[in-house]
PDB file of C-alpha atoms in Angstrom:
ATOM      1  CA  UNK A   1      32.148 -42.305  19.329  1.00 81.00           C
ATOM      2  CA  UNK A   2      30.395 -39.422  17.664  1.00 95.00           C
ATOM      3  CA  UNK A   3      28.402 -36.538  19.031  1.00 97.00           C
ATOM      4  CA  UNK A   4      24.809 -35.727  18.060  1.00 98.00           C
ATOM      5  CA  UNK A   5      24.475 -31.999  17.409  1.00 98.00           C
ATOM      6  CA  UNK A   6      20.984 -30.459  17.275  1.00 98.00           C
ATOM      7  CA  UNK A   7      20.365 -27.062  15.659  1.00 98.00           C
ATOM      8  CA  UNK A   8      16.994 -25.343  16.187  1.00 98.00           C
ATOM      9  CA  UNK A   9      17.611 -21.813  14.851  1.00 98.00           C
ATOM     10  CA  UNK A  10      17.106 -20.532  11.309  1.00 98.00           C
ATOM     11  CA  UNK A  11      20.418 -20.357   9.418  1.00 98.00           C
ATOM     12  CA  UNK A  12      19.150 -17.184   7.726  1.00 98.00           C
ATOM     13  CA  UNK A  13      18.815 -15.349  11.031  1.00 97.00           C
ATOM     14  CA  UNK A  14      21.362 -16.794  13.450  1.00 97.00           C
ATOM     15  CA  UNK A  15      24.868 -18.272  13.294  1.00 97.00           C
ATOM     16  CA  UNK A  16      24.106 -21.408  15.347  1.00 97.00           C
ATOM     17  CA  UNK A  17      24.355 -23.764  12.362  1.00 98.00           C
ATOM     18  CA  UNK A  18      27.475 -22.069  11.054  1.00 97.00           C
ATOM     19  CA  UNK A  19      29.156 -22.424  14.427  1.00 97.00           C
ATOM     20  CA  UNK A  20      27.999 -26.036  14.788  1.00 97.00           C
ATOM     21  CA  UNK A  21      29.368 -26.996  11.375  1.00 97.00           C
ATOM     22  CA  UNK A  22      32.591 -25.217  12.195  1.00 95.00           C
ATOM     23  CA  UNK A  23      33.116 -27.346  15.284  1.00 95.00           C
ATOM     24  CA  UNK A  24      31.611 -30.738  14.371  1.00 96.00           C
ATOM     25  CA  UNK A  25      34.136 -33.513  13.751  1.00 96.00           C
ATOM     26  CA  UNK A  26      34.067 -35.799  10.706  1.00 98.00           C
ATOM     27  CA  UNK A  27      31.467 -38.525  11.241  1.00 97.00           C
ATOM     28  CA  UNK A  28      29.464 -36.519  13.780  1.00 98.00           C
ATOM     29  CA  UNK A  29      25.664 -36.407  13.515  1.00 98.00           C
ATOM     30  CA  UNK A  30      23.790 -33.140  12.970  1.00 98.00           C
ATOM     31  CA  UNK A  31      20.008 -33.095  13.380  1.00 98.00           C
ATOM     32  CA  UNK A  32      18.100 -30.043  12.128  1.00 98.00           C
ATOM     33  CA  UNK A  33      14.965 -29.314  14.184  1.00 98.00           C
ATOM     34  CA  UNK A  34      12.405 -26.493  14.641  1.00 98.00           C
ATOM     35  CA  UNK A  35      13.513 -23.401  12.633  1.00 98.00           C
ATOM     36  CA  UNK A  36      16.782 -25.214  11.900  1.00 98.00           C
ATOM     37  CA  UNK A  37      15.008 -27.276   9.231  1.00 98.00           C
ATOM     38  CA  UNK A  38      15.215 -24.381   6.764  1.00 98.00           C
ATOM     39  CA  UNK A  39      18.868 -25.308   6.242  1.00 98.00           C
ATOM     40  CA  UNK A  40      17.873 -28.659   4.732  1.00 98.00           C
ATOM     41  CA  UNK A  41      15.946 -27.217   1.784  1.00 98.00           C
ATOM     42  CA  UNK A  42      16.910 -27.437  -1.851  1.00 97.00           C
ATOM     43  CA  UNK A  43      17.353 -24.235  -3.805  1.00 97.00           C
ATOM     44  CA  UNK A  44      18.385 -21.947  -0.956  1.00 98.00           C
ATOM     45  CA  UNK A  45      21.510 -19.799  -0.808  1.00 97.00           C
ATOM     46  CA  UNK A  46      22.858 -22.393   1.659  1.00 97.00           C
ATOM     47  CA  UNK A  47      22.133 -25.635  -0.213  1.00 98.00           C
ATOM     48  CA  UNK A  48      25.617 -25.960  -1.730  1.00 98.00           C
ATOM     49  CA  UNK A  49      27.309 -25.834   1.656  1.00 98.00           C
ATOM     50  CA  UNK A  50      24.900 -28.390   3.131  1.00 98.00           C
ATOM     51  CA  UNK A  51      25.583 -30.778   0.247  1.00 98.00           C
ATOM     52  CA  UNK A  52      29.315 -30.440   0.909  1.00 98.00           C
ATOM     53  CA  UNK A  53      28.973 -30.953   4.672  1.00 98.00           C
ATOM     54  CA  UNK A  54      26.807 -34.052   4.063  1.00 98.00           C
ATOM     55  CA  UNK A  55      29.914 -35.778   2.694  1.00 98.00           C
ATOM     56  CA  UNK A  56      31.756 -35.652   6.044  1.00 98.00           C
ATOM     57  CA  UNK A  57      28.864 -35.442   8.533  1.00 98.00           C
ATOM     58  CA  UNK A  58      25.649 -37.411   8.938  1.00 98.00           C
ATOM     59  CA  UNK A  59      22.917 -34.839   8.431  1.00 98.00           C
ATOM     60  CA  UNK A  60      19.305 -35.388   9.476  1.00 98.00           C
ATOM     61  CA  UNK A  61      16.157 -33.260   9.398  1.00 98.00           C
ATOM     62  CA  UNK A  62      13.071 -33.750  11.575  1.00 98.00           C
ATOM     63  CA  UNK A  63      10.125 -34.431   9.249  1.00 98.00           C
ATOM     64  CA  UNK A  64       7.441 -33.103  11.641  1.00 98.00           C
ATOM     65  CA  UNK A  65       9.136 -29.685  11.699  1.00 98.00           C
ATOM     66  CA  UNK A  66       9.317 -29.576   7.872  1.00 98.00           C
ATOM     67  CA  UNK A  67       5.643 -30.486   7.546  1.00 98.00           C
ATOM     68  CA  UNK A  68       4.611 -27.973  10.200  1.00 98.00           C
ATOM     69  CA  UNK A  69       6.127 -25.227   8.056  1.00 98.00           C
ATOM     70  CA  UNK A  70       4.573 -26.417   4.794  1.00 98.00           C
ATOM     71  CA  UNK A  71       7.922 -27.697   3.514  1.00 98.00           C
ATOM     72  CA  UNK A  72       8.112 -30.867   1.405  1.00 97.00           C
ATOM     73  CA  UNK A  73      10.351 -33.577   2.955  1.00 97.00           C
ATOM     74  CA  UNK A  74      11.046 -34.739  -0.610  1.00 97.00           C
ATOM     75  CA  UNK A  75      12.622 -31.349  -1.345  1.00 97.00           C
ATOM     76  CA  UNK A  76      15.681 -31.553   0.922  1.00 98.00           C
ATOM     77  CA  UNK A  77      19.321 -31.496  -0.159  1.00 98.00           C
ATOM     78  CA  UNK A  78      20.645 -34.878  -1.313  1.00 97.00           C
ATOM     79  CA  UNK A  79      22.511 -36.547   1.541  1.00 97.00           C
ATOM     80  CA  UNK A  80      20.246 -35.151   4.259  1.00 98.00           C
ATOM     81  CA  UNK A  81      18.232 -37.970   5.817  1.00 98.00           C
ATOM     82  CA  UNK A  82      14.680 -37.674   7.103  1.00 98.00           C
ATOM     83  CA  UNK A  83      14.163 -38.421  10.792  1.00 98.00           C
ATOM     84  CA  UNK A  84      11.007 -38.870  12.875  1.00 98.00           C
ATOM     85  CA  UNK A  85      10.839 -38.506  16.670  1.00 98.00           C
ATOM     86  CA  UNK A  86      11.727 -42.192  17.121  1.00 98.00           C
ATOM     87  CA  UNK A  87      14.890 -41.758  15.064  1.00 98.00           C
ATOM     88  CA  UNK A  88      15.737 -38.660  17.136  1.00 98.00           C
ATOM     89  CA  UNK A  89      15.605 -40.794  20.304  1.00 98.00           C
ATOM     90  CA  UNK A  90      17.693 -43.572  18.711  1.00 98.00           C
ATOM     91  CA  UNK A  91      20.360 -41.109  17.542  1.00 98.00           C
ATOM     92  CA  UNK A  92      20.536 -39.507  20.992  1.00 97.00           C
ATOM     93  CA  UNK A  93      20.827 -42.918  22.660  1.00 97.00           C
ATOM     94  CA  UNK A  94      23.630 -44.056  20.360  1.00 96.00           C
ATOM     95  CA  UNK A  95      25.671 -40.821  20.495  1.00 97.00           C
ATOM     96  CA  UNK A  96      28.437 -40.343  23.034  1.00 96.00           C
ATOM     97  CA  UNK A  97      26.884 -36.957  23.867  1.00 96.00           C
ATOM     98  CA  UNK A  98      24.154 -34.634  22.658  1.00 97.00           C
ATOM     99  CA  UNK A  99      25.143 -31.052  21.940  1.00 97.00           C
ATOM    100  CA  UNK A 100      22.164 -28.695  21.536  1.00 97.00           C
ATOM    101  CA  UNK A 101      23.330 -25.510  19.773  1.00 97.00           C
ATOM    102  CA  UNK A 102      20.751 -23.145  21.290  1.00 96.00           C
TER     103      UNK A 102
ATOM    104  CA  UNK B   1     -13.503   6.174  22.967  1.00 44.00           C
ATOM    105  CA  UNK B   2     -16.631   5.915  20.812  1.00 45.00           C
ATOM    106  CA  UNK B   3     -16.599   4.836  17.206  1.00 46.00           C
ATOM    107  CA  UNK B   4     -17.679   8.353  16.178  1.00 49.00           C
ATOM    108  CA  UNK B   5     -14.352   9.735  17.310  1.00 52.00           C
ATOM    109  CA  UNK B   6     -12.753   8.029  14.328  1.00 54.00           C
ATOM    110  CA  UNK B   7     -15.139   9.468  11.767  1.00 62.00           C
ATOM    111  CA  UNK B   8     -13.186  11.955   9.754  1.00 67.00           C
ATOM    112  CA  UNK B   9     -10.177  11.318  11.965  1.00 81.00           C
ATOM    113  CA  UNK B  10      -6.599  11.098  10.808  1.00 88.00           C
ATOM    114  CA  UNK B  11      -5.775   8.026   8.750  1.00 91.00           C
ATOM    115  CA  UNK B  12      -2.141   7.050   9.033  1.00 94.00           C
ATOM    116  CA  UNK B  13      -0.089   4.685   6.926  1.00 95.00           C
ATOM    117  CA  UNK B  14       0.799   1.691   9.101  1.00 95.00           C
ATOM    118  CA  UNK B  15       3.247  -1.016   8.159  1.00 97.00           C
ATOM    119  CA  UNK B  16       3.678  -4.286  10.019  1.00 97.00           C
ATOM    120  CA  UNK B  17       6.993  -5.857   9.038  1.00 98.00           C
ATOM    121  CA  UNK B  18       7.171  -9.629   9.494  1.00 98.00           C
ATOM    122  CA  UNK B  19      10.750 -10.888   9.706  1.00 98.00           C
ATOM    123  CA  UNK B  20      10.419 -14.122  11.713  1.00 98.00           C
ATOM    124  CA  UNK B  21       9.470 -17.666  10.759  1.00 98.00           C
ATOM    125  CA  UNK B  22       6.256 -19.043  12.280  1.00 97.00           C
ATOM    126  CA  UNK B  23       6.232 -21.599  15.159  1.00 97.00           C
ATOM    127  CA  UNK B  24       9.909 -21.326  16.249  1.00 96.00           C
ATOM    128  CA  UNK B  25       9.039 -18.183  18.181  1.00 96.00           C
ATOM    129  CA  UNK B  26       5.783 -16.435  19.126  1.00 96.00           C
ATOM    130  CA  UNK B  27       6.519 -13.211  17.194  1.00 97.00           C
ATOM    131  CA  UNK B  28       4.642 -14.125  13.999  1.00 97.00           C
ATOM    132  CA  UNK B  29       1.421 -14.973  15.814  1.00 97.00           C
ATOM    133  CA  UNK B  30       1.643 -11.864  18.008  1.00 96.00           C
ATOM    134  CA  UNK B  31       2.040  -9.538  15.019  1.00 97.00           C
ATOM    135  CA  UNK B  32      -0.941 -11.176  13.352  1.00 97.00           C
ATOM    136  CA  UNK B  33      -3.012 -10.475  16.477  1.00 95.00           C
ATOM    137  CA  UNK B  34      -1.875  -6.856  16.330  1.00 94.00           C
ATOM    138  CA  UNK B  35      -2.846  -6.612  12.656  1.00 95.00           C
ATOM    139  CA  UNK B  36      -6.336  -7.952  13.394  1.00 92.00           C
ATOM    140  CA  UNK B  37      -6.786  -5.397  16.170  1.00 90.00           C
ATOM    141  CA  UNK B  38      -5.629  -2.596  13.902  1.00 88.00           C
ATOM    142  CA  UNK B  39      -8.356  -3.544  11.419  1.00 84.00           C
ATOM    143  CA  UNK B  40     -10.879  -2.068  13.863  1.00 87.00           C
ATOM    144  CA  UNK B  41      -9.336   1.395  13.643  1.00 89.00           C
ATOM    145  CA  UNK B  42      -9.786   2.118   9.921  1.00 89.00           C
ATOM    146  CA  UNK B  43      -6.140   2.848   9.265  1.00 92.00           C
ATOM    147  CA  UNK B  44      -4.190   2.367   6.027  1.00 94.00           C
ATOM    148  CA  UNK B  45      -2.561  -0.976   6.894  1.00 96.00           C
ATOM    149  CA  UNK B  46       0.316  -2.522   4.961  1.00 97.00           C
ATOM    150  CA  UNK B  47       1.907  -5.912   5.664  1.00 98.00           C
ATOM    151  CA  UNK B  48       5.474  -6.624   4.625  1.00 98.00           C
ATOM    152  CA  UNK B  49       7.121 -10.041   4.616  1.00 98.00           C
ATOM    153  CA  UNK B  50      10.886 -10.179   4.434  1.00 98.00           C
ATOM    154  CA  UNK B  51      13.793 -12.281   5.705  1.00 98.00           C
ATOM    155  CA  UNK B  52      12.386 -15.423   7.443  1.00 98.00           C
ATOM    156  CA  UNK B  53       8.983 -13.694   7.583  1.00 98.00           C
ATOM    157  CA  UNK B  54       8.247 -15.035   4.101  1.00 98.00           C
ATOM    158  CA  UNK B  55       7.855 -18.508   5.675  1.00 98.00           C
ATOM    159  CA  UNK B  56       4.742 -17.236   7.528  1.00 98.00           C
ATOM    160  CA  UNK B  57       2.707 -17.364   4.327  1.00 98.00           C
ATOM    161  CA  UNK B  58       4.112 -20.615   2.920  1.00 98.00           C
ATOM    162  CA  UNK B  59       1.376 -22.925   1.621  1.00 98.00           C
ATOM    163  CA  UNK B  60       0.642 -26.293   3.226  1.00 98.00           C
ATOM    164  CA  UNK B  61       1.540 -25.629   6.882  1.00 98.00           C
ATOM    165  CA  UNK B  62       0.483 -28.617   9.043  1.00 97.00           C
ATOM    166  CA  UNK B  63       1.853 -28.121  12.573  1.00 97.00           C
ATOM    167  CA  UNK B  64      -0.430 -30.713  14.225  1.00 95.00           C
ATOM    168  CA  UNK B  65       2.524 -33.041  14.877  1.00 94.00           C
ATOM    169  CA  UNK B  66       4.493 -30.367  16.732  1.00 96.00           C
ATOM    170  CA  UNK B  67       1.474 -29.578  18.894  1.00 95.00           C
ATOM    171  CA  UNK B  68       0.676 -26.007  17.883  1.00 95.00           C
ATOM    172  CA  UNK B  69      -2.201 -24.337  16.085  1.00 95.00           C
ATOM    173  CA  UNK B  70      -1.978 -23.616  12.375  1.00 97.00           C
ATOM    174  CA  UNK B  71      -2.620 -19.868  12.183  1.00 97.00           C
ATOM    175  CA  UNK B  72      -1.697 -19.480   8.512  1.00 97.00           C
ATOM    176  CA  UNK B  73      -5.347 -19.600   7.250  1.00 97.00           C
ATOM    177  CA  UNK B  74      -5.886 -16.309   9.117  1.00 97.00           C
ATOM    178  CA  UNK B  75      -3.775 -14.527   6.498  1.00 97.00           C
ATOM    179  CA  UNK B  76      -6.420 -15.459   3.930  1.00 97.00           C
ATOM    180  CA  UNK B  77      -9.119 -13.896   6.115  1.00 96.00           C
ATOM    181  CA  UNK B  78      -7.418 -10.476   6.240  1.00 96.00           C
ATOM    182  CA  UNK B  79      -9.140  -9.531   2.985  1.00 95.00           C
ATOM    183  CA  UNK B  80     -12.451  -9.569   4.896  1.00 94.00           C
ATOM    184  CA  UNK B  81     -11.029  -6.862   7.185  1.00 93.00           C
ATOM    185  CA  UNK B  82     -10.008  -4.722   4.187  1.00 94.00           C
ATOM    186  CA  UNK B  83      -6.353  -5.538   4.735  1.00 96.00           C
ATOM    187  CA  UNK B  84      -5.231  -6.240   1.201  1.00 96.00           C
ATOM    188  CA  UNK B  85      -1.853  -4.524   0.905  1.00 98.00           C
ATOM    189  CA  UNK B  86       0.584  -7.406   1.324  1.00 98.00           C
ATOM    190  CA  UNK B  87       4.134  -7.012   0.076  1.00 98.00           C
ATOM    191  CA  UNK B  88       6.780  -9.720  -0.134  1.00 98.00           C
ATOM    192  CA  UNK B  89      10.467  -9.096  -0.726  1.00 98.00           C
ATOM    193  CA  UNK B  90      11.793 -10.860  -3.831  1.00 98.00           C
ATOM    194  CA  UNK B  91      15.340 -11.349  -2.545  1.00 98.00           C
ATOM    195  CA  UNK B  92      14.089 -12.951   0.678  1.00 98.00           C
ATOM    196  CA  UNK B  93      12.055 -15.488  -1.316  1.00 98.00           C
ATOM    197  CA  UNK B  94      14.987 -16.315  -3.582  1.00 98.00           C
ATOM    198  CA  UNK B  95      17.491 -16.802  -0.751  1.00 98.00           C
ATOM    199  CA  UNK B  96      15.109 -19.400   0.705  1.00 98.00           C
ATOM    200  CA  UNK B  97      14.359 -21.257  -2.533  1.00 97.00           C
ATOM    201  CA  UNK B  98      10.745 -20.008  -2.600  1.00 98.00           C
ATOM    202  CA  UNK B  99       8.613 -18.441  -5.340  1.00 98.00           C
ATOM    203  CA  UNK B 100       5.346 -16.491  -5.370  1.00 98.00           C
ATOM    204  CA  UNK B 101       3.557 -19.782  -6.245  1.00 98.00           C
ATOM    205  CA  UNK B 102       4.546 -21.137  -2.791  1.00 98.00           C
ATOM    206  CA  UNK B 103       2.498 -18.455  -1.009  1.00 98.00           C
ATOM    207  CA  UNK B 104      -1.047 -18.931   0.321  1.00 98.00           C
ATOM    208  CA  UNK B 105      -2.355 -15.384  -0.233  1.00 98.00           C
ATOM    209  CA  UNK B 106      -2.253 -12.916  -3.130  1.00 97.00           C
ATOM    210  CA  UNK B 107       0.709 -10.603  -2.610  1.00 98.00           C
ATOM    211  CA  UNK B 108       2.784  -8.073  -4.456  1.00 98.00           C
ATOM    212  CA  UNK B 109       6.392  -9.224  -4.829  1.00 98.00           C
ATOM    213  CA  UNK B 110       8.769  -6.266  -4.805  1.00 98.00           C
ATOM    214  CA  UNK B 111      12.527  -5.784  -4.686  1.00 98.00           C
ATOM    215  CA  UNK B 112      14.463  -4.962  -1.517  1.00 97.00           C
ATOM    216  CA  UNK B 113      15.118  -1.493  -2.937  1.00 97.00           C
ATOM    217  CA  UNK B 114      11.391  -0.879  -3.508  1.00 98.00           C
ATOM    218  CA  UNK B 115      10.581  -2.270  -0.057  1.00 97.00           C
ATOM    219  CA  UNK B 116      12.916   0.335   1.397  1.00 96.00           C
ATOM    220  CA  UNK B 117      11.162   3.092  -0.547  1.00 96.00           C
ATOM    221  CA  UNK B 118       7.752   1.829   0.594  1.00 97.00           C
ATOM    222  CA  UNK B 119       8.907   1.909   4.220  1.00 96.00           C
ATOM    223  CA  UNK B 120       9.979   5.514   3.716  1.00 95.00           C
ATOM    224  CA  UNK B 121       6.364   6.459   2.872  1.00 97.00           C
ATOM    225  CA  UNK B 122       4.935   5.105   6.147  1.00 97.00           C
ATOM    226  CA  UNK B 123       3.846   7.062   9.244  1.00 95.00           C
ATOM    227  CA  UNK B 124       4.150   4.117  11.637  1.00 95.00           C
ATOM    228  CA  UNK B 125       6.280   0.961  11.266  1.00 95.00           C
ATOM    229  CA  UNK B 126       6.170  -2.005  13.621  1.00 96.00           C
ATOM    230  CA  UNK B 127       8.661  -4.816  13.049  1.00 95.00           C
ATOM    231  CA  UNK B 128       8.976  -8.259  14.620  1.00 96.00           C
TER     232      UNK B 128
END
């Protein structure tokens, strides 16, 4: 069974995402929420790494948090899936554990 | 203190440095409140946006679905308070995949080096 990791801090300010990615096992789920959604964007200094990680992890981004910040859900790195609150609940229910990287 | 006390008083160069994204924390909104208050004191106010602070003035913010108020239109009202010196750091935009066209107010985009020089000219700097 895989773990659902949630990351809610900006990758440009804190190392939460970096640490999460460094510990997540192949096939784990990573959901970007709140200020964590900045990591999902195309064209950032981080986009290459996200694209690479998307090949071994299931990456998701919470659409409501993108839209809140004026960010286009269509403009996320290929391989990162859009999730609404319902999907968030489903992922949490299916995972063996939820690890919130606060 | 009466308003007259400020007539002919010392005008200092103030800079408010915004380094945090909106909504994830309360810092961005609190600085904006501080800026609005400062408008009443006839000082030479400068706003700087760098690091994640550039996200504060991203166009198209719609936080209704996360249950908080959209305060970004307030940045467009600053002009009415004679706060028109807004500076955005070029490198911070680029690291985040943003351009000047993504911003909701007229700003001056300057390099990190020039931002540093601008800071050196200030009398008071408040960062959050």
